[in-house]
Every structure is written in structure tokens, then in C-alpha cells.
XYZ file of C-alpha atoms in Angstrom:
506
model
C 5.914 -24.577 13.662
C 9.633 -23.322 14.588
C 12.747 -24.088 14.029
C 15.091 -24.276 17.178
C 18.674 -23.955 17.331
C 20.979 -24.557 20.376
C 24.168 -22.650 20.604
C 27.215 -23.709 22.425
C 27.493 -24.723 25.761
C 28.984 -21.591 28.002
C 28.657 -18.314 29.772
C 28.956 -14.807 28.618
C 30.781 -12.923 31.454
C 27.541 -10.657 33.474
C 25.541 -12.303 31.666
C 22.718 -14.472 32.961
C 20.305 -17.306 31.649
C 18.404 -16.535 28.744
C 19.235 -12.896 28.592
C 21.372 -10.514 26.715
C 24.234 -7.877 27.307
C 24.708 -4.705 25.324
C 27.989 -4.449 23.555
C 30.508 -0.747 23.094
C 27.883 0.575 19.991
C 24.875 0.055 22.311
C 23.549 -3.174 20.246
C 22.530 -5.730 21.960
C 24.422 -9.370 22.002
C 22.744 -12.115 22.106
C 24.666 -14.453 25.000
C 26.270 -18.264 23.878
C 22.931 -19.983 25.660
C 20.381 -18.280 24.405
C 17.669 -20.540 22.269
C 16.833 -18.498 19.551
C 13.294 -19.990 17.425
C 12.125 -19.145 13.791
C 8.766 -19.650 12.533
C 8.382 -21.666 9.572
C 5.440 -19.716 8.060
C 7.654 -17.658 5.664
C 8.967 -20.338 4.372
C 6.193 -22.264 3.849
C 3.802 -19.354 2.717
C 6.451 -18.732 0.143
C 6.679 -22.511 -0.719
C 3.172 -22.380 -1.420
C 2.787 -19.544 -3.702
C 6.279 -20.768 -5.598
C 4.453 -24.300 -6.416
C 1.368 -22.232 -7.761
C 3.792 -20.137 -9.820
C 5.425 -23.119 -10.662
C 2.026 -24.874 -11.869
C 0.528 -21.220 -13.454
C 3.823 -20.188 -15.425
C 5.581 -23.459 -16.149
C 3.242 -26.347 -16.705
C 0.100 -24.413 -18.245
C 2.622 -21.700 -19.865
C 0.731 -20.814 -23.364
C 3.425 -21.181 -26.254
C 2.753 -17.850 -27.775
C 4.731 -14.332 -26.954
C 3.759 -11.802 -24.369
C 4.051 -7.732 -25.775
C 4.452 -4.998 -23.052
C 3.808 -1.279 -25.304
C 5.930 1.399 -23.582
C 3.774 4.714 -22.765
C 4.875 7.003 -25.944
C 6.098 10.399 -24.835
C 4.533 13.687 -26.068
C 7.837 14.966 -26.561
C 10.692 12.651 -27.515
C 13.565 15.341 -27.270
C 12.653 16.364 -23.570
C 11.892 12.547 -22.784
C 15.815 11.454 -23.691
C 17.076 14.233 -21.225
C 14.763 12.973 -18.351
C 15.411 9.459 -19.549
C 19.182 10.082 -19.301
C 19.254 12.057 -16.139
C 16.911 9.198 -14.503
C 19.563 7.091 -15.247
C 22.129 8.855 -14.260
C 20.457 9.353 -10.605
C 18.768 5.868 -10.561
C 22.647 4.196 -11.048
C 24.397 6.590 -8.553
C 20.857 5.309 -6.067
C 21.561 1.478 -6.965
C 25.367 1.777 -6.308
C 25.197 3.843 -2.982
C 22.577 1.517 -2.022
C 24.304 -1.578 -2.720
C 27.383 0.147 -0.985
C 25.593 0.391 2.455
C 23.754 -3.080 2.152
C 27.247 -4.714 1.519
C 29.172 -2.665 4.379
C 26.761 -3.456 6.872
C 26.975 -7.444 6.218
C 30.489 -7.156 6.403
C 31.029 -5.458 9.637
C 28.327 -7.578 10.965
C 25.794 -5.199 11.321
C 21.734 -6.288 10.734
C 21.230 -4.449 7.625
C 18.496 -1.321 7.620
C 15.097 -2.288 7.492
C 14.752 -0.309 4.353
C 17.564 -0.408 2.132
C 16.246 -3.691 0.327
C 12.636 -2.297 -0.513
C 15.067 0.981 -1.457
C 17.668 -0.896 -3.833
C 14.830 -2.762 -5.033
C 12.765 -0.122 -6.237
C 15.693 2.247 -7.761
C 16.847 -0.930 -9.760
C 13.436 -0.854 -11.385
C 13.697 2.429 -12.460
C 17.323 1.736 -13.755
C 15.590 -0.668 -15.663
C 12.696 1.904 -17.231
C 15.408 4.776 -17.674
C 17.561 2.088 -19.420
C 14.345 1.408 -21.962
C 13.467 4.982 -22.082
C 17.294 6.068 -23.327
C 17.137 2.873 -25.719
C 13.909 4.454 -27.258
C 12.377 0.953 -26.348
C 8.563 1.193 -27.724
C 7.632 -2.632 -27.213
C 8.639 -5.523 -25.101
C 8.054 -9.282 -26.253
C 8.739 -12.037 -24.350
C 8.326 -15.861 -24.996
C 5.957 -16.672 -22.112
C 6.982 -20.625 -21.900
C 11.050 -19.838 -21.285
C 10.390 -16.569 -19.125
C 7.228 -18.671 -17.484
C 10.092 -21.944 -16.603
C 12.815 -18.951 -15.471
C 10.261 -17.308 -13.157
C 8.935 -20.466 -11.444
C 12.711 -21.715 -10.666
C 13.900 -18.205 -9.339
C 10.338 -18.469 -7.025
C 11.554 -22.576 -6.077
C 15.220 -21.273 -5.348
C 13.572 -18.413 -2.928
C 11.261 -20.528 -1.364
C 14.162 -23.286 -0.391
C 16.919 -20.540 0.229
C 13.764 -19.335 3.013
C 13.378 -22.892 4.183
C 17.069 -23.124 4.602
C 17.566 -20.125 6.597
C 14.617 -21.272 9.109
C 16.319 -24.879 9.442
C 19.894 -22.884 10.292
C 17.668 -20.657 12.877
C 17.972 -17.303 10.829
C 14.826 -15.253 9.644
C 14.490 -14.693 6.247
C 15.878 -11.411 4.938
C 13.521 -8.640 3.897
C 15.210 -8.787 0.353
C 14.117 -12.224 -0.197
C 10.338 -11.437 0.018
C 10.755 -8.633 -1.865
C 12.579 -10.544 -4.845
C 10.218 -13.086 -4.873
C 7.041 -10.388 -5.291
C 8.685 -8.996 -8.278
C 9.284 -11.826 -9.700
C 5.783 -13.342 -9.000
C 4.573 -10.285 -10.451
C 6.353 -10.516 -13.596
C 5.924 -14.653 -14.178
C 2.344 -13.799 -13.613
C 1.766 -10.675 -15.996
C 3.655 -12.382 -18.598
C 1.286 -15.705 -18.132
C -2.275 -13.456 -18.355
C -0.658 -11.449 -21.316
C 0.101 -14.864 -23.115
C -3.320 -16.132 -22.593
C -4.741 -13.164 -24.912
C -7.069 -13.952 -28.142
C -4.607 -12.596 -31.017
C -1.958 -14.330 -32.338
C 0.560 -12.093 -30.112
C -0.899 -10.523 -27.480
C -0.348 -7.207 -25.797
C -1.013 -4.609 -23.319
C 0.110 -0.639 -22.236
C 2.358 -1.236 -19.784
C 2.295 2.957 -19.478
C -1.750 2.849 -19.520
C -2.386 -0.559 -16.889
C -0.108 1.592 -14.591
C -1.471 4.775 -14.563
C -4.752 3.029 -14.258
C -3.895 1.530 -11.407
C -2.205 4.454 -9.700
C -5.484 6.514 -10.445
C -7.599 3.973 -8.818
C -5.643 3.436 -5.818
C -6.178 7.157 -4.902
C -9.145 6.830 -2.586
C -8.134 3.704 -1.448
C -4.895 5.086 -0.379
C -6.766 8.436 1.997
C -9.074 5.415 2.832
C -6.129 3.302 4.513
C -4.427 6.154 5.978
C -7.227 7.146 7.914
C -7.240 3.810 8.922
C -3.826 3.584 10.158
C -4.134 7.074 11.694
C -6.821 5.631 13.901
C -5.876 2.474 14.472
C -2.617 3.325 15.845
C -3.988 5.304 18.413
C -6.518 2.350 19.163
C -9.767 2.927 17.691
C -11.082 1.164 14.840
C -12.355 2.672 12.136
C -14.959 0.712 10.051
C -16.722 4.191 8.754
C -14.244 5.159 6.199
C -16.350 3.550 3.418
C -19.061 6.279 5.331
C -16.484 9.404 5.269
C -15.575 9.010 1.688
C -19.042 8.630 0.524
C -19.795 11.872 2.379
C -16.766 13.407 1.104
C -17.710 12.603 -2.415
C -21.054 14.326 -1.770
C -19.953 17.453 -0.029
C -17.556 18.215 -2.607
C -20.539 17.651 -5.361
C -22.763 19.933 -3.794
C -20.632 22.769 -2.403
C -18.130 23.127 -5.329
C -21.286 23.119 -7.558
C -22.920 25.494 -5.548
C -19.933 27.945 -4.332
C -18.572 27.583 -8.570
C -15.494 26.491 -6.813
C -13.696 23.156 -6.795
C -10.820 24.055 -4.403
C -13.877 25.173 -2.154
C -15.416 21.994 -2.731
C -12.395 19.783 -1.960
C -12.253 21.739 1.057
C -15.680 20.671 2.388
C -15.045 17.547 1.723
C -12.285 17.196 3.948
C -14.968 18.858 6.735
C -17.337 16.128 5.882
C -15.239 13.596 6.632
C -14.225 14.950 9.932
C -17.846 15.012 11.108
C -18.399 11.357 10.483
C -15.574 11.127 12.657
C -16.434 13.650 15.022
C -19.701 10.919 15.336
C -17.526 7.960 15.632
C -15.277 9.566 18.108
C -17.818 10.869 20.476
C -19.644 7.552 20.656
C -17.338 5.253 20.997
C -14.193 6.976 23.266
C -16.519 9.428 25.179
C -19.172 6.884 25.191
C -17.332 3.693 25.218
C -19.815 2.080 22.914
C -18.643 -0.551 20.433
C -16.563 0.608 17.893
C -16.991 -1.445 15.335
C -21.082 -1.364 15.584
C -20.694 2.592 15.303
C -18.724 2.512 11.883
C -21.237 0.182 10.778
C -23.901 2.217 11.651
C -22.509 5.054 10.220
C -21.932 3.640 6.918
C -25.489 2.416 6.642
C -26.509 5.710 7.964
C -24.503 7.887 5.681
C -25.424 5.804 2.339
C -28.892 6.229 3.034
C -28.642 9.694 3.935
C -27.127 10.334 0.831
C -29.154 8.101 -1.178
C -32.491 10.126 -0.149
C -30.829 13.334 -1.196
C -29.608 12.381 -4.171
C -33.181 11.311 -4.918
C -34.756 14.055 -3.724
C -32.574 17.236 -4.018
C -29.656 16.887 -6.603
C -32.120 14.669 -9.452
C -34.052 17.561 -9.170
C -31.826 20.378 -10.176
C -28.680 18.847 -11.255
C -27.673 21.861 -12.390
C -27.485 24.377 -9.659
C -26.410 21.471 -6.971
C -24.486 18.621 -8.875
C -22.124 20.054 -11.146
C -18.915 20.584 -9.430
C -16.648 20.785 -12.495
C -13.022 18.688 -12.230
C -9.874 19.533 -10.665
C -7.331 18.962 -13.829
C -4.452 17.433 -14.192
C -1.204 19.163 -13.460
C 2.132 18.380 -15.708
C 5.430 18.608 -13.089
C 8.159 19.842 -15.588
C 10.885 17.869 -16.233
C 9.435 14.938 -13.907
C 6.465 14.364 -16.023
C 8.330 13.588 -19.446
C 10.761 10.615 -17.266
C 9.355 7.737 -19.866
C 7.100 5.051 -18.254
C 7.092 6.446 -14.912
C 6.839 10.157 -15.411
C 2.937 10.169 -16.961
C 2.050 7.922 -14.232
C 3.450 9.524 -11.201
C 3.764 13.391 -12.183
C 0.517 13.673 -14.435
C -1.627 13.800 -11.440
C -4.973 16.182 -10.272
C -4.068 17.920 -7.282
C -5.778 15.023 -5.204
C -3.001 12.540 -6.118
C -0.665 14.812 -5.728
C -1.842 15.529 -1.999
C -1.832 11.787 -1.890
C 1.919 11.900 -1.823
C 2.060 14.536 0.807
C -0.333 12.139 3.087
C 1.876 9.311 2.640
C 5.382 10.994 3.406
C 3.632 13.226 5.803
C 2.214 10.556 8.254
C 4.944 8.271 7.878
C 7.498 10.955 9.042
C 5.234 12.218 12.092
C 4.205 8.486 13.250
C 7.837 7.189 13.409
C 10.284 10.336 13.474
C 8.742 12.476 16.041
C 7.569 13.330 19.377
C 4.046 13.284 18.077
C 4.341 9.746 16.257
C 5.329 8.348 19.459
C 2.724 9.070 21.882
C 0.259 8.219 19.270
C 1.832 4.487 18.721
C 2.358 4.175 22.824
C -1.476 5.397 23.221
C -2.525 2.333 20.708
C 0.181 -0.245 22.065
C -0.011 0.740 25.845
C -2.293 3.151 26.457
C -2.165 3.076 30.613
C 1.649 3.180 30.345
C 1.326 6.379 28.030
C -1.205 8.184 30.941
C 1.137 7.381 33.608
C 3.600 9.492 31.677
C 1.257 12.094 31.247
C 0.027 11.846 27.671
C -3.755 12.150 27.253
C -4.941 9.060 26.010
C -8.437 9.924 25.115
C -7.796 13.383 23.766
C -5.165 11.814 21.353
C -7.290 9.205 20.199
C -9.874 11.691 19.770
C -7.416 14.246 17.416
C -6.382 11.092 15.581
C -9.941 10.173 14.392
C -10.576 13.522 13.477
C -7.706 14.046 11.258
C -8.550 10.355 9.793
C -11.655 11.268 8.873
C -10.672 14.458 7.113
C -8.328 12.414 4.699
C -10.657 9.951 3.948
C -12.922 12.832 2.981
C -10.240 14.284 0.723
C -10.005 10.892 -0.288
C -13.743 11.074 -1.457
C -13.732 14.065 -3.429
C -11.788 11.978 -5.857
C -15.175 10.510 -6.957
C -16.950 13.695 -7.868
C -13.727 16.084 -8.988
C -11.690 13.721 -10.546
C -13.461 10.179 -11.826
C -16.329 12.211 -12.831
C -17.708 15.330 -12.681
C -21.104 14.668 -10.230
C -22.207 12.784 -7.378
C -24.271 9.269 -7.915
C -25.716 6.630 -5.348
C -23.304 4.911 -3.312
C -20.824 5.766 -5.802
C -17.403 4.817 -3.488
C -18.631 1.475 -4.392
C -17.078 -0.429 -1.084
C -13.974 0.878 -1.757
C -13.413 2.024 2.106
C -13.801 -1.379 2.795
C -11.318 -2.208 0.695
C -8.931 0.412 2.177
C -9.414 -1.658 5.532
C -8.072 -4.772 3.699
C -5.333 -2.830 2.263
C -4.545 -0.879 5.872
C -4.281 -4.678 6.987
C -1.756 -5.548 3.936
C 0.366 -2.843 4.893
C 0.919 -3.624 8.428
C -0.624 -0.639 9.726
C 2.238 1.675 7.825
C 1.723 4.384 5.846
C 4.111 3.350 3.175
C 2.682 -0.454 3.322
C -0.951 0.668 3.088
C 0.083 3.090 -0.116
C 1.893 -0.075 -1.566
C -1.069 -2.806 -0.796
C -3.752 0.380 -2.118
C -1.159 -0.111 -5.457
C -1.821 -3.677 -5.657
C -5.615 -3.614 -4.998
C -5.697 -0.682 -7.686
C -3.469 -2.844 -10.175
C -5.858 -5.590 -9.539
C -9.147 -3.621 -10.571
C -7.563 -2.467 -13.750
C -6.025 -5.444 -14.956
C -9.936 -7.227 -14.398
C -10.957 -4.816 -17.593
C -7.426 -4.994 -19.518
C -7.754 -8.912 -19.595
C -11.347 -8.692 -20.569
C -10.607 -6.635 -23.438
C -7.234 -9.301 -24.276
C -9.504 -11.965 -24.216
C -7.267 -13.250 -21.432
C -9.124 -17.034 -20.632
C -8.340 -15.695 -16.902
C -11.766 -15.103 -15.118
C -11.780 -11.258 -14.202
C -13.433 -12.445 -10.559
C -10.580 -14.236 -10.187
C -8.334 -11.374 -10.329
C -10.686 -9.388 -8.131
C -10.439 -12.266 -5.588
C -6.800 -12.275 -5.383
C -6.127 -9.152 -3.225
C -7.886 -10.257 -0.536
C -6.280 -13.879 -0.814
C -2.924 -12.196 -0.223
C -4.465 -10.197 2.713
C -5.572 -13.268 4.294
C -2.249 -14.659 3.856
C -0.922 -11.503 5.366
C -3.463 -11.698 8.339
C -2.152 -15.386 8.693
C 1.444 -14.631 9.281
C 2.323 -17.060 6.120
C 4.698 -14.513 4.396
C 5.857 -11.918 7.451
C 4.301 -10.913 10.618
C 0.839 -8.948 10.681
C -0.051 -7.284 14.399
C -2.109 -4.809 14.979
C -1.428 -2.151 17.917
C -2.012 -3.778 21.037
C -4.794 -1.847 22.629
C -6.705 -1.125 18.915
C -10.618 -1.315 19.718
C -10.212 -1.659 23.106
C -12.167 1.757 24.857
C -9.554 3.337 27.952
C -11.213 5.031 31.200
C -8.797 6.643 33.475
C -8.164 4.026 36.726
């Protein structure tokens, strides 16, 4: 469904039916006849999940309190001066922020894709600075009042959305992003509520860093993805490559004494699953998706059989790779809240960041970036210009691959400290869903890898609550908001044009 709107009668000087001119600053105008239509699926995905809100938090809101423990520093002095100098830095972020949003609306300009998700996420650390300089150890909330508050705020979204679409305007990217948080909130507060004792509470500190610690394969897992899959090949094997990589770095680190060695061959694992996937299916033009099946069946039995057969045997000299420990960034790591959780990390989360900034830079501010996206979007009009389609698709896979097997060694020198039976547990299948969550960006696919990790541990935190909220349902509702994604309900979700389709030079 679409909304249309009909402007004024009349002719834009040069200008002809249907089509636009470019104005002095090189944007482009949009002429006095043009028909311009909005889908209605925003609006009426977010209708949808406000009237669930409405019926989870409002009407079956419990009557008791909601508690939210703040993480306790180790030490409180060097704590206030992070706390205070987050502050500092998160207000001057919030006000220059809000500065450019609120010049560019003025002079008419369509405000930069990135400033809401930006302003949104530096008020939220305001906010945690604010508790940390307050020496706030414990939130509680009345779940009914903050339940009613939430579900109106979600209703008021919903309708503003509905109202742009009927005036022929999209809805702004700060919308959407106001109405996650406060879903998120109305719903945390609603589980919380639900708990066994008399006033229920969780870690807010601990859930976090849970989650962030189980996202960590599942982001390498979606950034191979969208390393591939932006040149055009699919890549169903990376539930394959970080199996592998969990393996390699088992055995080798074990056997070398070595866990940097380890992590190392892990990475090389991975890029010779790829180095399969890649030869069959763009030299070989076979299916794509039947090889990364293939290979994932082939790799967990592989592994399986010498597991059984080689590392039972003499755990000792091959399945003991030792861990990779945790490493404190000064100053950073005593911020409160969001310090432990973000600069407490092995060096595998912290070469998580890297990935993330990394690829998003080199797929969208360089040369490199954009041959890759025109191979996967138009991959005859990027050989006629003389990029090698093949050969890039080909470097692409390989470097996916080795990230998903960094991704792996998580398993073995970080979870725990030895290899076990299809031990990534479907979690590269999981990547794919969050790769699809994220639009095929790096910085979506980190945030959807965030949500699917936040989902896994809040299924144990509400077990342990008593929470009357069934854990499958909170490992169900990921992939509900993927499908929702994939639907086009809230946003729009494309994949590169020419993904899984094989090229051969005309």
C-alpha cells in the first residue's frame, strides 16, 4: 500500500515530466508535477508492534517494581573521574549533535543519515555518565506507570508515522530509532516485573556484558557475510568456517604452546573453507547456496570424527590451547556501566571493533568499497569499466572466511579453553539472520549480532528471575524481528542486486 500525493499544477522552467533538475549546491529538486508515493509498511509495522507493547506493558503490566543493579566499579575514585569526563564529552556530543540536526532542518537540508542513530546513542551514555557521577547503585521502577508511559510514547510514534505517510513524507530515521529504545525499555521493565520475589531485579552491568560477549562470533560471522554478499556470492558456510576456526585454534595453539599462534590458524582455517566455496561456485559456477551447505555438513563431520578419534585420545598434547585473557583499557575501562562491558575485552573482541570500523570505512569511503558494492549490484557494468569481477568476488570470500575463522577461535580461547562437537552451536546461521537485520552493513550487522546476543542472555537471566516469560519465547523473537525486517514492515531490506547470481565474461 502507498500513499500518493499530487503537487500543484505547473512547470519548473527545463524541466520536463516526471523528472528533476539539480539546484546551485548540486542537490537535486524535485519539479512542481512530480507524484511522489510512500509505502505504508513503516507505519503499519510500527502500528503493530505499538498495539503489542500496548497489550504486553499496559494491560498485563504486573503491579510490583522493576530493580536495574548498576555494575559496581573496582575502583570508585578512578570511576568518578571517568564518570565525570564521560559526561563532560557525552554533553559536548549531544549538543553538537543536536546543533547539526537542527541547522540542517532549518536551511532545508535532508538531515545526515547518521546523526539520529549518533544523538541517540551519546544521549544514552549522558544518561549512564549522569548515574555513574550520582553514584547510582540501583534503579526501581513501578512497572504499571512506566509500562502505561511506554505503550503511549510507542501509540504517539506509530500515528506521528502514519501521519507522515498520509502527508506523502517518509518517516524519519529518528522515529524508528525512538521507538526501539523505548520498546526496549517498556519491555525489560515488563520481564523484570514478572520475577518470583517480592521486587525483582537484574545486573544491568552483567545482562550487558553478557550479551556483548556472546555477540562476538556472531558479529565475525555477519561480517563475513556482508563481505561476501556485497560482492555477490552467498555465503551459507560461515556456520562451517567458524566451526573450523574453533578447531584449528584448539589444536595448533595446544600444540605450538601458543594462543596468538593459534588465533592465527584459525583465521587460515577459515580462509580455506572459503578458498572451497570460492573455487566451486565462481570458478565453477555451481550453486552457491548447495556448496555452503555442503560444506557445513562436511566440516561438522570432519571435525566430529577427529574429535572422536584424535583429540579424546590425548587431550592433553592436542586440546589444550589455554585462553587469551582479558585486557583492562586504562581510563576507558573504569567509565561505570559501559566501561566493563566495552573495554574489558580478550583481544578477540577487541579485534571485533577493528572489523567493524574497518569494513565499514573501506566498503563505503573508498576506492576499494566501491568496486566491491558495483561488482554485487552491477557486476557487467563494473567489467565494462575494467574492474575484475570474478577476481574481486574471489578476494572478498577469502577475506570473509578468515574473519569468520577469527570469529571461531572465540569458542576454544575465550568461552572455554578446548574444542567440543559442533560446539558453534548454529550460531553462523544465526549471523546470516543477523547480516539480514543489518541490511547488509557492517555497523547494522554488529547492532542486530547485539540484539541476538542480548536475546540469548536474557533466556538464562529470566530463568533464574523466575520471569513467567517462556525463555523459547525470547529465543524466538530475533528472528521475528528479522522476518519483519525481510518484510519491509519497519524500513527497507535489499540485498545487492546481483548476490548469488554466478558472472561469466560475455
Amino acid at each position: 500500500m502507498s500513499a500518493t500525493t499530487q503537487s500543484p499544477a505547473g512547470k519548473q522552467p527545463g524541466t520536463g515530466k516526471g523528472t528533476g533538475h539539480a539546484s546551485s549546491d548540486g542537490r537535486t529538486v524535485t519539479p512542481a508535477n512530480a507524484t511522489e508515493l510512500v509505502s505504508w509498511k513503516t507505519g503499519i509495522g510500527l502500528g503493530l508492534l505499538a498495539v503489542l507493547g500496548t497489550v504486553l506493558f499496559g494491560f498485563l503490566a504486573n503491579t510490583k517494581s522493576a530493580g536495574f543493579r548498576i555494575a559496581e566499579a573496582r575502583d570508585p575514585n578512578a570511576s568518578s573521574a571517568a564518570a565525570w569526563v564521560t559526561l563532560a564529552v557525552a554533553l559536548a556530543a549531544v549538543t553538537y549533535l543536536g546543533y547539526r540536526w537542527i541547522s540542517q532542518r532549518r536551511k532545508g537540508r535532508a538531515v545526515d543519515r547518521w546523526i539520529p542513530a549518533a544523538t541517540i546513542a551519546a544521549a544514552v551514555v549522558l544518561g549512564l555518565a549522569a548515574l555513574g557521577v550520582a553514584g547510582v547503585e540501583k534503579i526501581t521502577v513501578p512497572s504499571m506507570a512506566l509500562g502505561w508511559i511506554a505503550a503511549i510514547v510507542l501509540l504517539a510514534a506509530a500515528g506521528y508515522s502514519c501521519f507522515l505517510t498520509l502527508q506523502g513524507r517518509r518517516t524519519p530515521g529518528w522515529v524508528g530509532g525512538l521507538f526501539a529504545v523505548v520498546f526496549l525499555v517498556g519491555f525489560m521493565i515488563w520481564i523484570v516485573a514478572g520475577g518470583r520475589d517480592p521486587e525483582p531485579s537484574i545486573s544491568l552491568g552483567g545482562l550487558m556484558a553478557g550479551a556483548v560477549t556472546l555477540a562476538v562470533p556472531l558479529v565475525f560471522g555477519s561480517l563475513s557475510g556482508v563481505l561476501c554478499e556485497r560482492a555477490g556470492v552467498v555465503n551459507i558456510a560461515i556456520e562451517g568456517q567458524l566451526l573450523l576456526g574453533a578447531f584449528s585454534a584448539a589444536v595448533v595453539a595446544t600444540v605450538s604452546g601458543n594462543v596468538y599462534v593459534g588465533l592465527i590458524s584459525a583465521a587460515v582455517a577459515g580462509a580455506l573453507v572459503s578458498l572451497v566455496l570460492a573455487l566451486v561456485s565462481i570458478k565453477y559456477l555451481v550453486n552457491q547456496i548447495i556448496v555452503g551447505v555442503v560444506l557445513n555438513v562436511l566440516i561438522s563431520g570432519l571435525t566430529s570424527f577427529l574429535f572422536s578419534t584424535l583429540l579424546t585420545e590425548n587431550p592433553e598434547q592436542l586440546n589444550k590451547p589455554g585462553r587469551l585473557q582479558a585486557i583492562d583499557i586504562p581510563f576507558l575501562a573504569d567509565i561505570p556501566i559501559i566501561g566493563p562491558i566495552l573495554f574489558r575485552q580478550s583481544l578477540v573482541g577487541y579485534l571485533m571493533y577493528v572489523a567493524v570500523i574497518v569494513i565499514y570505512v573501506g566498503l563505503f569511503h573508498t576506492k576499494w568499497g566501491l568496486r566491491v558494492r558495483a561488482v554485487g549490484e552491477h557486476p557487467q557494468a563494473a567489467d565494462t569499466v575494467g574492474i575484475n569481477v570474478n577476481r574481486t568476488r574471489f578476494v572478498n570470500v577469502l577475506m570473509g572466511g578468515a574473519i569468520a575463522g577469527i570469529g571461531g577461535s572465540f569458542f576454544t580461547l575465550v568461552s572455554v579453553d578446548a574444542f567440543s562437537k559442533d560446539m558453534s552451536g548454529g550460531r553462523g546461521y544465526i549471523a546470516l539472520a543477523a547480516m539480514i537485520f543489518g541490511r547488509w552493513n557492517p555497523i547494522g550487522a554488529f547492532l542486530a549480532s547485539l540484539l541476538f546476543g542480548f536475546a540469548d542472555n536474557l533466556q538464562s537471566t529470566i530463568t533464574i528471575i523466575g520471569s513467567p516469560v517462556p525463555s523459547q519465547f525470547m529465543a524466538m523473537l530475533p528472528y521475528a524481528l528479522t522476518v519483519i525486517a525481510v518484510a519491509g514492515l519497519v524500513g527497507r531490506s535489499r540485498p545487492p542486486a546481483a548476490d548469488g547470481i554466478p558472472y561469466v565474461k560475455g
